[in-house]
Tab-separated table of C-alpha atoms and ligand atoms in Angstrom:
chain	number	residue	atom	x	y	z
A	26	MET	CA	53.558	167.646	132.387
A	27	ASP	CA	55.052	167.490	135.853
A	28	THR	CA	55.963	170.616	137.742
A	29	LEU	CA	58.009	170.831	140.854
A	30	LEU	CA	56.337	171.125	144.174
A	31	PRO	CA	56.296	174.426	146.016
A	32	ASP	CA	59.085	174.750	148.478
A	33	ALA	CA	56.936	174.295	151.425
A	34	LEU	CA	56.602	170.612	150.580
A	35	ARG	CA	60.313	170.140	150.325
A	36	THR	CA	61.453	171.557	153.567
A	37	VAL	CA	63.536	168.975	155.321
A	38	SER	CA	65.996	169.263	158.143
A	39	SER	CA	67.508	166.435	160.033
A	40	GLY	CA	64.943	165.090	162.535
A	41	SER	CA	61.896	166.884	161.196
A	42	TRP	CA	59.767	167.425	158.084
A	43	ASN	CA	57.592	170.440	157.940
A	44	GLY	CA	57.879	170.704	161.702
A	45	ARG	CA	56.879	167.048	162.464
A	46	PRO	CA	59.250	164.689	164.031
A	47	ALA	CA	60.866	162.452	161.528
A	48	ALA	CA	61.882	159.003	163.015
A	49	GLN	CA	64.788	157.052	161.633
A	50	GLN	CA	66.426	159.841	159.526
A	51	PRO	CA	70.298	159.961	159.170
A	52	THR	CA	72.133	162.731	160.714
A	53	TRP	CA	73.873	164.115	157.579
A	54	PRO	CA	77.035	165.732	158.673
A	55	ASP	CA	77.092	168.447	156.149
A	56	PRO	CA	73.960	170.391	155.364
A	57	ILE	CA	75.117	172.188	152.320
A	58	ALA	CA	76.292	168.896	150.610
A	59	LEU	CA	72.740	167.576	151.400
A	60	GLU	CA	71.202	170.698	149.814
A	61	ASN	CA	73.171	170.286	146.784
A	62	VAL	CA	71.918	166.704	146.355
A	63	THR	CA	68.319	167.382	147.093
A	64	GLY	CA	68.564	170.371	144.637
A	65	HIS	CA	69.885	168.089	142.040
A	66	LEU	CA	67.188	165.480	142.719
A	67	ALA	CA	64.354	168.085	142.608
A	68	SER	CA	65.258	168.964	138.968
A	69	SER	CA	65.668	165.340	137.871
A	70	PRO	CA	63.150	163.481	135.787
A	71	PRO	CA	60.539	161.370	137.653
A	72	LEU	CA	61.340	157.740	137.902
A	73	VAL	CA	57.892	156.598	137.294
A	74	PRO	CA	55.056	158.353	135.599
A	75	TRP	CA	51.976	159.323	137.446
A	76	SER	CA	49.800	157.352	135.022
A	77	GLU	CA	51.486	153.974	136.163
A	78	CYS	CA	50.859	154.868	139.780
A	79	ALA	CA	47.168	155.496	139.075
A	80	GLN	CA	47.127	152.199	137.166
A	81	LEU	CA	48.517	150.412	140.221
A	82	ARG	CA	46.086	152.098	142.395
A	83	ASP	CA	43.227	150.668	140.187
A	84	ARG	CA	44.578	147.173	140.396
A	85	LEU	CA	44.842	147.576	144.230
A	86	ALA	CA	41.292	148.741	144.340
A	87	GLY	CA	40.579	145.208	142.928
A	88	VAL	CA	42.472	143.764	145.755
A	89	ALA	CA	40.506	145.690	148.190
A	90	ARG	CA	37.144	144.602	146.697
A	91	GLY	CA	38.342	140.940	146.679
A	92	GLU	CA	38.808	140.618	143.065
A	93	ALA	CA	42.536	140.473	142.835
A	94	PHE	CA	45.540	139.184	144.851
A	95	LEU	CA	48.894	141.094	145.459
A	96	LEU	CA	52.176	139.523	145.301
A	97	GLN	CA	54.771	141.920	146.635
A	98	GLY	CA	58.359	140.543	146.955
A	99	GLY	CA	62.118	141.265	146.800
A	100	ASP	CA	65.124	142.075	148.764
A	101	CYS	CA	65.102	143.496	152.284
A	102	ALA	CA	67.754	145.881	151.303
A	103	GLU	CA	68.875	146.384	147.697
A	104	THR	CA	72.541	147.447	147.317
A	105	PHE	CA	74.386	149.633	144.912
A	106	GLY	CA	77.404	148.385	142.735
A	107	GLY	CA	75.729	148.400	139.277
A	108	VAL	CA	72.569	146.546	138.298
A	109	ASN	CA	73.216	142.812	138.788
A	110	VAL	CA	71.341	141.986	135.624
A	111	ASP	CA	71.286	138.324	136.273
A	112	ALA	CA	70.053	138.745	140.019
A	113	VAL	CA	67.323	141.072	139.123
A	114	GLY	CA	66.223	138.817	136.108
A	115	ASP	CA	66.091	135.803	138.515
A	116	LYS	CA	64.100	137.712	140.990
A	117	LEU	CA	61.761	138.745	138.438
A	118	ASN	CA	61.465	135.129	137.117
A	119	THR	CA	60.811	133.895	140.626
A	120	LEU	CA	57.989	136.363	141.175
A	121	LEU	CA	56.499	135.445	137.780
A	122	GLN	CA	56.623	131.867	138.539
A	123	MET	CA	55.119	132.386	141.903
A	124	SER	CA	52.358	134.567	140.252
A	125	THR	CA	51.472	131.803	137.729
A	126	ILE	CA	50.838	129.430	140.668
A	127	LEU	CA	48.877	132.010	142.710
A	128	THR	CA	46.884	133.150	139.775
A	129	TYR	CA	45.719	129.562	138.962
A	130	ALA	CA	44.807	128.840	142.572
A	131	ALA	CA	43.154	132.170	143.242
A	132	ALA	CA	41.227	132.288	140.029
A	133	ILE	CA	41.624	136.038	140.078
A	134	PRO	CA	44.320	138.332	138.793
A	135	VAL	CA	47.662	138.754	140.726
A	136	VAL	CA	49.073	142.060	140.886
A	137	LYS	CA	52.871	141.940	140.851
A	138	VAL	CA	54.916	144.515	142.717
A	139	GLY	CA	58.564	144.272	143.419
A	140	ARG	CA	60.387	145.396	146.470
A	141	LEU	CA	62.720	146.711	143.792
A	142	ALA	CA	64.333	149.921	142.243
A	143	GLY	CA	64.331	151.851	145.393
A	144	GLN	CA	64.732	149.618	148.457
A	145	TYR	CA	67.905	151.154	149.618
A	146	ALA	CA	67.113	152.639	153.072
A	147	LYS	CA	66.482	150.744	156.313
A	148	PRO	CA	64.852	151.568	159.634
A	149	ARG	CA	66.921	150.037	162.464
A	150	SER	CA	66.016	149.102	165.900
A	151	LYS	CA	69.196	150.337	167.472
A	152	PRO	CA	71.409	153.392	166.386
A	153	THR	CA	74.680	151.558	166.955
A	154	GLU	CA	76.157	148.067	166.770
A	155	THR	CA	79.090	146.586	168.474
A	156	CYS	CA	81.506	143.904	167.226
A	157	GLU	CA	84.335	142.599	169.041
A	158	GLY	CA	84.200	145.536	171.545
A	159	VAL	CA	83.954	148.170	168.820
A	160	THR	CA	80.862	150.198	168.777
A	161	LEU	CA	79.900	152.050	165.409
A	162	PRO	CA	76.805	153.716	163.995
A	163	VAL	CA	74.518	151.050	162.582
A	164	TYR	CA	74.383	150.428	158.728
A	165	ARG	CA	71.073	152.210	157.548
A	166	GLY	CA	71.098	150.870	153.861
A	167	ASP	CA	73.252	151.912	150.926
A	168	ALA	CA	71.327	155.036	150.436
A	169	VAL	CA	72.895	156.335	153.778
A	170	ASN	CA	76.070	154.722	154.734
A	171	GLY	CA	78.287	151.762	153.793
A	172	PHE	CA	77.855	148.069	155.187
A	173	PRO	CA	81.613	147.507	155.881
A	174	PHE	CA	82.210	147.791	159.574
A	175	THR	CA	84.673	150.750	159.673
A	176	PRO	CA	84.116	154.289	161.140
A	177	GLU	CA	84.502	155.905	157.636
A	178	SER	CA	82.021	153.772	155.937
A	179	ARG	CA	79.399	154.243	158.524
A	180	ILE	CA	79.290	158.020	158.235
A	181	PRO	CA	76.200	159.065	156.414
A	182	ASP	CA	76.966	160.657	153.015
A	183	PRO	CA	74.124	162.511	151.170
A	184	LYS	CA	75.836	161.841	147.747
A	185	ARG	CA	74.608	158.379	148.210
A	186	LEU	CA	71.098	159.627	147.510
A	187	LEU	CA	72.136	160.526	144.057
A	188	ARG	CA	73.428	156.888	143.680
A	189	MET	CA	70.061	155.745	144.994
A	190	TYR	CA	68.345	157.633	142.258
A	191	GLN	CA	70.773	156.357	139.598
A	192	SER	CA	70.455	152.633	140.818
A	193	SER	CA	66.712	152.885	140.984
A	194	SER	CA	66.690	154.237	137.382
A	195	ASP	CA	68.964	151.541	136.107
A	196	THR	CA	67.094	148.796	137.703
A	197	LEU	CA	63.826	150.045	136.372
A	198	ASP	CA	65.310	150.414	132.836
A	199	TRP	CA	66.222	146.704	133.018
A	200	VAL	CA	62.901	145.648	134.552
A	201	ARG	CA	61.056	147.584	131.677
A	202	ALA	CA	63.281	145.932	129.016
A	203	PHE	CA	62.694	142.454	130.730
A	204	ILE	CA	58.959	142.877	130.650
A	205	ALA	CA	58.803	144.427	127.141
A	206	ASP	CA	60.713	141.444	125.805
A	207	GLY	CA	57.782	139.199	126.671
A	208	ASN	CA	59.308	137.468	129.693
A	209	THR	CA	56.085	137.491	131.523
A	210	ASP	CA	54.487	134.703	129.623
A	211	PHE	CA	52.552	132.137	131.904
A	212	ARG	CA	53.659	129.222	129.671
A	213	GLN	CA	57.271	129.947	130.165
A	214	ALA	CA	56.951	130.455	133.819
A	215	HIS	CA	54.915	127.208	134.059
A	216	GLU	CA	57.765	125.331	132.253
A	217	TRP	CA	60.184	126.642	134.857
A	218	ASN	CA	57.841	125.577	137.598
A	219	ARG	CA	57.710	121.966	136.033
A	220	ALA	CA	61.636	121.976	136.178
A	221	PHE	CA	61.555	123.103	139.735
A	222	ILE	CA	59.011	120.446	140.734
A	223	GLU	CA	61.281	117.814	139.138
A	224	GLY	CA	64.136	118.912	141.260
A	225	SER	CA	62.216	119.490	144.499
A	226	PRO	CA	61.989	117.091	147.436
A	227	LEU	CA	58.447	118.215	147.924
A	228	GLY	CA	57.635	118.006	144.166
A	229	GLU	CA	55.085	115.192	144.454
A	230	GLN	CA	53.002	117.324	146.728
A	231	TYR	CA	52.836	120.010	143.824
A	232	GLU	CA	52.028	117.729	140.973
A	233	GLY	CA	48.324	117.867	141.249
A	234	LEU	CA	48.325	121.676	141.038
A	235	ALA	CA	50.888	121.703	138.163
A	236	ASP	CA	48.746	119.234	136.163
A	237	ARG	CA	45.756	121.493	136.596
A	238	ILE	CA	47.802	124.387	135.257
A	239	ASP	CA	48.985	122.229	132.382
A	240	HIS	CA	45.367	121.766	131.458
A	241	THR	CA	44.521	125.395	131.751
A	242	LEU	CA	47.277	126.381	129.621
A	243	GLU	CA	46.526	123.707	127.089
A	244	PHE	CA	43.010	124.848	126.980
A	245	MET	CA	44.131	128.572	126.503
A	246	ARG	CA	46.401	127.347	123.548
A	247	ALA	CA	43.647	125.478	121.787
A	248	THR	CA	41.021	127.952	122.279
A	249	GLY	CA	42.723	131.416	122.529
A	250	ALA	CA	40.672	131.734	125.748
A	251	ARG	CA	42.054	133.424	128.688
A	252	PRO	CA	40.608	132.123	131.994
A	253	GLN	CA	39.873	134.524	134.720
A	254	GLY	CA	42.980	136.000	136.159
A	255	PHE	CA	45.379	134.903	133.495
A	256	ASP	CA	46.461	138.487	132.644
A	257	SER	CA	50.292	138.750	132.430
A	258	SER	CA	50.302	142.476	132.063
A	259	GLY	CA	51.961	144.980	134.392
A	260	PHE	CA	54.801	144.880	137.006
A	261	PHE	CA	55.145	147.654	139.362
A	262	VAL	CA	57.887	148.696	141.861
A	263	SER	CA	57.717	149.719	145.491
A	264	HIS	CA	59.923	150.546	148.457
A	265	GLU	CA	59.682	151.969	152.023
A	266	GLY	CA	59.404	155.683	151.787
A	267	LEU	CA	61.918	156.179	154.634
A	268	LEU	CA	64.237	158.992	153.660
A	269	LEU	CA	62.139	162.214	153.528
A	270	ASP	CA	65.035	164.154	152.123
A	271	TYR	CA	65.028	161.852	149.021
A	272	GLU	CA	61.217	161.467	148.701
A	273	SER	CA	60.410	165.121	149.111
A	274	ALA	CA	62.933	166.024	146.573
A	275	LEU	CA	61.348	163.612	144.137
A	276	THR	CA	57.859	164.776	144.784
A	277	ARG	CA	56.152	166.206	141.766
A	278	ARG	CA	52.765	167.652	141.032
A	279	ASP	CA	50.810	166.399	138.048
A	280	ALA	CA	49.734	169.612	136.474
A	281	SER	CA	46.652	168.124	134.823
A	282	THR	CA	45.157	166.870	138.194
A	283	GLY	CA	46.916	169.034	140.666
A	284	HIS	CA	47.946	165.862	142.623
A	285	ALA	CA	51.402	165.684	144.185
A	286	TYR	CA	53.022	162.289	143.914
A	287	ALA	CA	56.300	160.508	144.910
A	288	SER	CA	57.868	159.934	141.596
A	289	SER	CA	60.561	157.568	143.038
A	290	GLY	CA	58.240	154.332	142.767
A	291	HIS	CA	54.799	153.250	141.916
A	292	MET	CA	53.911	152.407	145.508
A	293	LEU	CA	55.550	153.499	148.802
A	294	TRP	CA	54.930	152.092	152.217
A	295	ILE	CA	55.396	153.505	155.860
A	296	GLY	CA	57.406	151.206	158.023
A	297	GLU	CA	56.306	149.785	161.502
A	298	ARG	CA	58.727	152.037	163.134
A	299	THR	CA	57.811	155.416	161.368
A	300	ARG	CA	54.063	155.345	161.252
A	301	GLU	CA	53.302	157.634	164.298
A	302	LEU	CA	50.026	159.312	163.554
A	303	ASP	CA	51.577	162.799	164.273
A	304	GLY	CA	54.883	162.074	162.643
A	305	ALA	CA	56.721	163.313	159.537
A	306	HIS	CA	56.056	160.167	157.545
A	307	VAL	CA	52.278	160.052	157.966
A	308	ALA	CA	52.321	163.815	157.152
A	309	TYR	CA	54.295	163.396	153.944
A	310	PHE	CA	52.363	160.380	152.868
A	311	SER	CA	49.094	162.315	153.319
A	312	HIS	CA	50.267	164.670	150.599
A	313	ILE	CA	51.108	162.204	147.890
A	314	ALA	CA	48.485	160.526	145.683
A	315	ASN	CA	50.410	157.258	145.084
A	316	PRO	CA	48.885	154.021	146.340
A	317	ILE	CA	50.485	153.519	149.667
A	318	GLY	CA	50.952	150.839	152.278
A	319	VAL	CA	51.466	150.940	156.123
A	320	LYS	CA	52.972	148.053	158.107
A	321	LEU	CA	51.089	147.191	160.961
A	322	GLY	CA	52.843	145.094	163.850
A	323	PRO	CA	51.045	143.189	166.734
A	324	ALA	CA	50.809	146.182	168.995
A	325	THR	CA	48.587	148.142	166.538
A	326	THR	CA	45.277	149.087	168.143
A	327	ALA	CA	42.102	149.282	166.057
A	328	ASP	CA	41.938	152.938	167.026
A	329	THR	CA	45.333	153.481	165.408
A	330	ALA	CA	44.312	151.625	162.237
A	331	LEU	CA	41.174	153.852	161.935
A	332	ARG	CA	43.072	156.992	162.507
A	333	LEU	CA	45.619	155.937	159.965
A	334	ILE	CA	42.820	155.579	157.475
A	335	ASP	CA	41.396	158.922	158.362
A	336	ARG	CA	44.803	160.647	157.859
A	337	LEU	CA	45.860	158.859	154.783
A	338	ASP	CA	42.772	158.168	153.054
A	339	PRO	CA	40.230	160.797	154.126
A	340	ASP	CA	38.446	160.456	150.700
A	341	ARG	CA	38.295	156.713	150.646
A	342	ILE	CA	39.913	156.423	147.391
A	343	PRO	CA	39.706	152.769	146.167
A	344	GLY	CA	43.139	151.291	146.009
A	345	ARG	CA	44.665	154.004	147.891
A	346	LEU	CA	45.484	152.358	151.178
A	347	THR	CA	46.989	148.942	151.907
A	348	PHE	CA	47.579	147.533	155.300
A	349	ILE	CA	50.554	145.136	155.372
A	350	THR	CA	50.340	143.250	158.599
A	351	ARG	CA	53.373	141.584	160.134
A	352	MET	CA	52.203	140.115	163.474
A	353	GLY	CA	54.322	137.076	163.757
A	354	LYS	CA	53.011	133.510	163.516
A	355	ASP	CA	52.087	133.373	167.326
A	356	LYS	CA	50.260	136.603	167.362
A	357	VAL	CA	48.437	136.828	163.993
A	358	ARG	CA	45.406	134.788	165.158
A	359	GLU	CA	44.689	137.145	167.982
A	360	SER	CA	46.041	140.463	166.956
A	361	LEU	CA	44.667	140.609	163.440
A	362	PRO	CA	40.847	139.950	163.880
A	363	PRO	CA	40.225	143.190	165.997
A	364	LEU	CA	41.783	145.340	163.329
A	365	VAL	CA	39.983	143.774	160.405
A	366	GLU	CA	36.676	143.841	162.272
A	367	ALA	CA	37.048	147.543	163.177
A	368	VAL	CA	37.932	148.662	159.740
A	369	ALA	CA	35.183	146.540	158.203
A	370	ALA	CA	32.665	147.975	160.644
A	371	THR	CA	33.415	151.491	159.224
A	372	GLY	CA	32.801	150.391	155.650
A	373	ALA	CA	36.300	151.679	154.805
A	374	ARG	CA	37.863	149.469	152.054
A	375	VAL	CA	41.625	148.803	152.518
A	376	ALA	CA	43.712	145.937	150.901
A	377	TRP	CA	44.805	143.528	153.642
A	378	ILE	CA	48.219	142.029	152.983
A	379	CYS	CA	50.412	139.631	154.917
A	380	ASP	CA	54.107	140.167	155.505
A	381	PRO	CA	54.977	136.905	157.220
A	382	MET	CA	58.596	137.914	157.512
A	383	HIS	CA	59.252	140.727	159.933
A	384	GLY	CA	57.368	139.188	162.906
A	385	ASN	CA	59.285	135.860	162.576
A	386	THR	CA	62.820	136.866	162.767
A	387	ILE	CA	65.060	134.634	165.124
A	388	GLU	CA	68.741	134.432	165.920
A	389	ALA	CA	70.578	131.237	164.850
A	390	PRO	CA	73.144	129.623	167.203
A	391	SER	CA	75.823	131.065	164.825
A	392	GLY	CA	74.366	134.504	165.451
A	393	HIS	CA	72.796	134.893	161.970
A	394	LYS	CA	69.551	136.651	161.786
A	395	THR	CA	67.196	134.008	160.227
A	396	ARG	CA	63.563	132.888	159.708
A	397	ARG	CA	62.082	129.443	159.734
A	398	PHE	CA	60.140	128.637	156.474
A	399	ASP	CA	57.446	126.878	158.604
A	400	ASP	CA	56.935	130.015	160.684
A	401	VAL	CA	56.683	132.200	157.637
A	402	LEU	CA	54.035	129.672	156.156
A	403	ASP	CA	52.260	129.671	159.437
A	404	GLU	CA	51.788	133.321	159.630
A	405	VAL	CA	50.309	133.257	156.137
A	406	ARG	CA	47.986	130.297	157.209
A	407	GLY	CA	46.866	132.327	160.096
A	408	PHE	CA	46.257	135.391	158.109
A	409	PHE	CA	44.060	133.417	155.703
A	410	GLU	CA	42.119	131.655	158.687
A	411	VAL	CA	41.430	135.102	160.079
A	412	HIS	CA	39.929	136.562	156.896
A	413	HIS	CA	38.023	133.256	156.104
A	414	GLU	CA	36.452	133.391	159.524
A	415	LEU	CA	35.514	137.110	159.136
A	416	GLY	CA	34.444	136.924	155.609
A	417	THR	CA	37.047	139.423	154.498
A	418	HIS	CA	39.460	139.097	151.706
A	419	PRO	CA	43.019	137.937	152.232
A	420	GLY	CA	44.456	140.274	149.763
A	421	GLY	CA	47.982	139.199	149.240
A	422	ILE	CA	51.521	138.423	150.463
A	423	HIS	CA	54.558	140.725	151.078
A	424	VAL	CA	57.671	138.692	150.949
A	425	GLU	CA	61.475	139.194	151.231
A	426	LEU	CA	62.852	136.970	148.739
A	427	THR	CA	65.605	136.526	146.047
A	428	GLY	CA	65.783	134.462	142.886
A	429	ASN	CA	69.211	133.109	144.007
A	430	ASP	CA	70.132	130.046	145.954
A	431	VAL	CA	71.215	131.951	149.079
A	432	THR	CA	71.058	130.253	152.670
A	433	GLU	CA	69.465	132.949	154.807
A	434	CYS	CA	66.202	131.242	156.085
A	435	VAL	CA	66.137	127.819	157.332
A	436	GLY	CA	63.779	124.973	156.356
A	437	GLY	CA	61.690	124.657	153.150
A	438	GLY	CA	61.956	121.683	150.738
A	439	GLN	CA	65.655	121.862	150.650
A	440	GLU	CA	65.709	121.575	154.424
A	441	ILE	CA	68.333	124.266	154.935
A	442	GLY	CA	69.656	123.946	158.381
A	443	PHE	CA	71.274	126.411	160.980
A	444	ALA	CA	74.706	125.075	159.785
A	445	ASP	CA	74.166	125.866	156.273
A	446	LEU	CA	73.560	129.634	156.915
A	447	ALA	CA	77.182	130.677	156.643
A	448	PHE	CA	77.395	128.888	153.198
A	449	ARG	CA	75.704	131.644	151.185
A	450	TYR	CA	74.387	134.456	153.478
A	451	GLU	CA	74.361	137.574	151.265
A	452	SER	CA	71.722	139.968	152.760
A	453	THR	CA	73.014	143.075	154.182
A	454	CYS	CA	70.053	143.275	156.337
A	455	ASP	CA	67.106	140.628	156.835
A	456	PRO	CA	67.168	137.087	155.722
A	457	ARG	CA	65.259	136.331	152.507
A	458	LEU	CA	63.562	133.242	151.186
A	459	ASN	CA	65.784	131.904	148.269
A	460	ARG	CA	64.331	130.812	144.890
A	461	HIS	CA	63.340	127.278	146.099
A	462	GLN	CA	61.821	128.417	149.451
A	463	SER	CA	59.787	131.068	147.469
A	464	LEU	CA	58.343	128.576	145.063
A	465	ASP	CA	57.584	126.223	147.932
A	466	LEU	CA	55.746	129.078	149.628
A	467	ALA	CA	53.758	129.804	146.433
A	468	PHE	CA	52.696	126.064	146.058
A	469	LEU	CA	51.745	125.858	149.671
A	470	VAL	CA	49.868	129.237	149.788
A	471	ALA	CA	47.922	128.109	146.673
A	472	ASP	CA	46.194	125.486	148.944
A	473	PHE	CA	44.874	128.501	151.104
A	474	LEU	CA	43.923	130.428	148.022
A	475	THR	CA	41.974	127.523	146.500
A	476	GLU	CA	39.897	127.627	149.708
A	477	THR	CA	39.432	131.411	149.357
A	478	ALA	CA	38.127	130.845	145.803
A	479	ALA	CA	35.769	128.242	146.737
A	480	ARG	CA	34.471	130.360	149.525
A	481	ARG	CA	34.023	133.268	147.092
A	482	ARG	CA	32.103	131.100	144.610
A	483	GLY	CA	29.949	129.919	147.558
A	484	SER	CA	29.102	133.433	148.632
A	485	SER	CA	28.440	134.673	145.258
A	486	LYS	CA	25.997	131.818	144.676
A	487	SER	CA	24.229	132.510	147.878
A	488	ALA	CA	24.123	136.305	147.089
A	489	GLY	CA	22.435	135.403	143.989
A	490	CYS	CA	19.663	133.446	145.626
A	491	ALA	CA	16.291	135.182	145.257
A	492	ASP	CA	14.634	133.978	148.454
B	780	PEP	C1	61.057	145.926	156.096
B	780	PEP	O1	60.071	145.872	155.296
B	780	PEP	O2	62.141	145.585	155.723
B	780	PEP	C2	60.892	146.496	157.433
B	780	PEP	C3	61.810	147.017	158.119
B	780	PEP	O3	59.719	146.170	157.757
B	780	PEP	P1	58.952	146.711	159.195
B	780	PEP	O4	58.687	148.148	158.923
B	780	PEP	O5	57.649	145.890	159.057
B	780	PEP	O6	59.702	146.310	160.314
B	781	CO	CO1	63.408	143.552	156.295
């Protein structure tokens, strides 16, 4: 049975949380309206049960131990406007198709986590934006204000937090129905991958892996066996826990364990811009027992990483803490090793995940924010190189993607160019890999994972030697 938290954990006022400075919070214009909204949220049912959060934590413990791989992906910013059933379905299918490819290559289970059902608030690098001489407050995600570039729409409205709750709840309902209807079947995902290969300019490159997956599925069908990793169960949701008014109001205490948890999603992460050690987000996250992530950019020092572990995972709970590194393709090979080495030296076990998106954003000649597919792939390659070199586990990827044929990132098998960006650019924030680019990425990352699996087999053989 869930009980509400004591008031002390729910005290929020613009700019601070329990006396700690809270970065990137909206200035809500009407405190009474905000209080009404948070009061309503505080008495609303949890969106996810604690038992599922604990289940994900256990799966992530497997990632930290090197026995599983995490695939985390979805929109940069979800938007309101009713659940787009097709778009969410396409996104889930894309993630499931990717996970089939990665599972086979990794030969270990793939933990599937959407950036989904809660990803409605965005940290921004500037508080305002200027367009044709007009300066307005920046768009901070549908949870805060509106995307249209008008003064009215850019005013933060706390009632949007109620819509965030409702949209998250509706999306989750649809995800649950989708999974319950058996759509996670590997065979079906593989058939879709086959269709993708046929239509893909890079298809020939992927044939060998697809053939090997065919044989494995044939073997499963014939024998009823389930090779290692082929476990289609479980799909979890995650978002950046940015808005402390929202997250605090949805924090519940599990009466049976006494643990507080964020009931807004299974996993929450702290963004690169809000992870100050003495800031409000780190303080809030230290109170909740969910599995959590922290984004680490190229300026992160080893000392900061170690202090974050001490603050956020003082009891060293397996699966509790995931570091999501987003270094950029030019920096990953030099910025990541000192962090991984320092953490490994303490014996702390975190899951290391690569976000190859946020360090590789560029501006196209048209002014669109975009990313080059090859840069994204190169950061993932660098991430694997570092972990292989250090003998640590490259635990997963965190990708901004959609299941639709948008044109937001350039490159990939379809060779989307700068001139194509205007054709179908739909993101309200960062550019996402489209369905083709996402599957291209999975097939190409599969090569890196095959090497990881070979190294793992090699090291377990030598660990077994009795000399
Ligand atoms: C994001 O994940 O959309 C994001 C803003 O990331 P970061 O905190 O790494 O910049
Ligand atoms: Co983003």
